[in-house]
PDB file of C-alpha atoms in Angstrom:
ATOM      1  CA  UNK A   1     -60.410-110.515  15.965  1.00 43.00           C
ATOM      2  CA  UNK A   2     -58.044-113.341  15.037  1.00 50.00           C
ATOM      3  CA  UNK A   3     -55.380-114.628  17.376  1.00 49.00           C
ATOM      4  CA  UNK A   4     -52.717-114.721  14.651  1.00 59.00           C
ATOM      5  CA  UNK A   5     -51.015-111.537  13.419  1.00 61.00           C
ATOM      6  CA  UNK A   6     -51.768-110.182   9.957  1.00 73.00           C
ATOM      7  CA  UNK A   7     -49.274-110.149   7.091  1.00 73.00           C
ATOM      8  CA  UNK A   8     -48.566-106.456   7.777  1.00 84.00           C
ATOM      9  CA  UNK A   9     -47.505-107.178  11.332  1.00 88.00           C
ATOM     10  CA  UNK A  10     -45.403-110.169  10.263  1.00 89.00           C
ATOM     11  CA  UNK A  11     -43.711-107.971   7.666  1.00 90.00           C
ATOM     12  CA  UNK A  12     -43.047-105.387  10.378  1.00 93.00           C
ATOM     13  CA  UNK A  13     -41.560-108.078  12.633  1.00 94.00           C
ATOM     14  CA  UNK A  14     -39.302-109.149   9.763  1.00 93.00           C
ATOM     15  CA  UNK A  15     -38.034-105.576   9.396  1.00 95.00           C
ATOM     16  CA  UNK A  16     -37.410-105.286  13.139  1.00 96.00           C
ATOM     17  CA  UNK A  17     -35.506-108.575  13.153  1.00 96.00           C
ATOM     18  CA  UNK A  18     -33.454-107.390  10.169  1.00 96.00           C
ATOM     19  CA  UNK A  19     -32.574-104.180  12.021  1.00 97.00           C
ATOM     20  CA  UNK A  20     -31.486-106.201  15.066  1.00 97.00           C
ATOM     21  CA  UNK A  21     -29.385-108.420  12.800  1.00 97.00           C
ATOM     22  CA  UNK A  22     -27.604-105.487  11.166  1.00 97.00           C
ATOM     23  CA  UNK A  23     -26.973-103.760  14.488  1.00 98.00           C
ATOM     24  CA  UNK A  24     -25.661-106.918  16.129  1.00 98.00           C
ATOM     25  CA  UNK A  25     -23.252-107.517  13.230  1.00 97.00           C
ATOM     26  CA  UNK A  26     -21.984-103.961  13.635  1.00 98.00           C
ATOM     27  CA  UNK A  27     -21.603-104.502  17.381  1.00 97.00           C
ATOM     28  CA  UNK A  28     -19.715-107.746  16.747  1.00 97.00           C
ATOM     29  CA  UNK A  29     -17.311-106.007  14.389  1.00 97.00           C
ATOM     30  CA  UNK A  30     -16.658-103.240  16.903  1.00 97.00           C
ATOM     31  CA  UNK A  31     -16.159-105.764  19.711  1.00 97.00           C
ATOM     32  CA  UNK A  32     -13.676-107.829  17.730  1.00 97.00           C
ATOM     33  CA  UNK A  33     -11.776-104.730  16.576  1.00 97.00           C
ATOM     34  CA  UNK A  34     -11.436-103.684  20.198  1.00 97.00           C
ATOM     35  CA  UNK A  35     -10.124-107.153  21.049  1.00 96.00           C
ATOM     36  CA  UNK A  36     -13.117-108.252  23.092  1.00 95.00           C
ATOM     37  CA  UNK A  37     -14.442-111.785  22.911  1.00 94.00           C
ATOM     38  CA  UNK A  38     -17.901-110.438  23.708  1.00 95.00           C
ATOM     39  CA  UNK A  39     -18.313-110.221  19.936  1.00 95.00           C
ATOM     40  CA  UNK A  40     -19.118-113.941  19.952  1.00 97.00           C
ATOM     41  CA  UNK A  41     -22.383-113.152  21.734  1.00 97.00           C
ATOM     42  CA  UNK A  42     -23.204-110.533  19.109  1.00 97.00           C
ATOM     43  CA  UNK A  43     -22.521-113.029  16.325  1.00 97.00           C
ATOM     44  CA  UNK A  44     -24.894-115.510  17.951  1.00 98.00           C
ATOM     45  CA  UNK A  45     -27.548-112.801  18.255  1.00 97.00           C
ATOM     46  CA  UNK A  46     -27.039-111.937  14.590  1.00 97.00           C
ATOM     47  CA  UNK A  47     -27.610-115.558  13.623  1.00 97.00           C
ATOM     48  CA  UNK A  48     -30.774-115.783  15.691  1.00 97.00           C
ATOM     49  CA  UNK A  49     -32.216-112.545  14.352  1.00 97.00           C
ATOM     50  CA  UNK A  50     -31.300-113.553  10.790  1.00 97.00           C
ATOM     51  CA  UNK A  51     -33.326-116.737  11.188  1.00 97.00           C
ATOM     52  CA  UNK A  52     -36.208-114.726  12.632  1.00 96.00           C
ATOM     53  CA  UNK A  53     -36.060-112.376   9.638  1.00 96.00           C
ATOM     54  CA  UNK A  54     -36.333-115.258   7.171  1.00 96.00           C
ATOM     55  CA  UNK A  55     -39.124-116.881   9.191  1.00 95.00           C
ATOM     56  CA  UNK A  56     -41.307-113.786   9.396  1.00 94.00           C
ATOM     57  CA  UNK A  57     -40.644-112.771   5.787  1.00 93.00           C
ATOM     58  CA  UNK A  58     -41.634-116.223   4.541  1.00 93.00           C
ATOM     59  CA  UNK A  59     -44.656-116.297   6.834  1.00 92.00           C
ATOM     60  CA  UNK A  60     -45.811-112.944   5.436  1.00 89.00           C
ATOM     61  CA  UNK A  61     -45.376-114.135   1.838  1.00 88.00           C
ATOM     62  CA  UNK A  62     -47.323-117.308   2.513  1.00 88.00           C
ATOM     63  CA  UNK A  63     -50.148-115.333   4.104  1.00 85.00           C
ATOM     64  CA  UNK A  64     -50.216-112.883   1.194  1.00 83.00           C
ATOM     65  CA  UNK A  65     -50.523-115.761  -1.275  1.00 84.00           C
ATOM     66  CA  UNK A  66     -53.185-117.496   0.792  1.00 81.00           C
ATOM     67  CA  UNK A  67     -55.140-114.253   1.145  1.00 72.00           C
ATOM     68  CA  UNK A  68     -55.047-113.505  -2.574  1.00 64.00           C
ATOM     69  CA  UNK A  69     -56.289-116.979  -3.506  1.00 59.00           C
ATOM     70  CA  UNK A  70     -59.181-117.092  -1.054  1.00 55.00           C
ATOM     71  CA  UNK A  71     -59.901-113.370  -1.084  1.00 50.00           C
TER      72      UNK A  71
END
């Protein structure tokens, strides 16, 4: 068994990170509408999870290409 996750698991991680991003943006909007500055934390979490989404999506694409060439 390999130590690195497969492209299916990286794709799943990308979807989870996207869900966290969408939910944190919604939480930021609600926080700012209510007048709370806690929304800044949600915006930062949205930025982090957005970067994670792009990272795992790209990693999955690269692994799919590498697997199709050598497979």
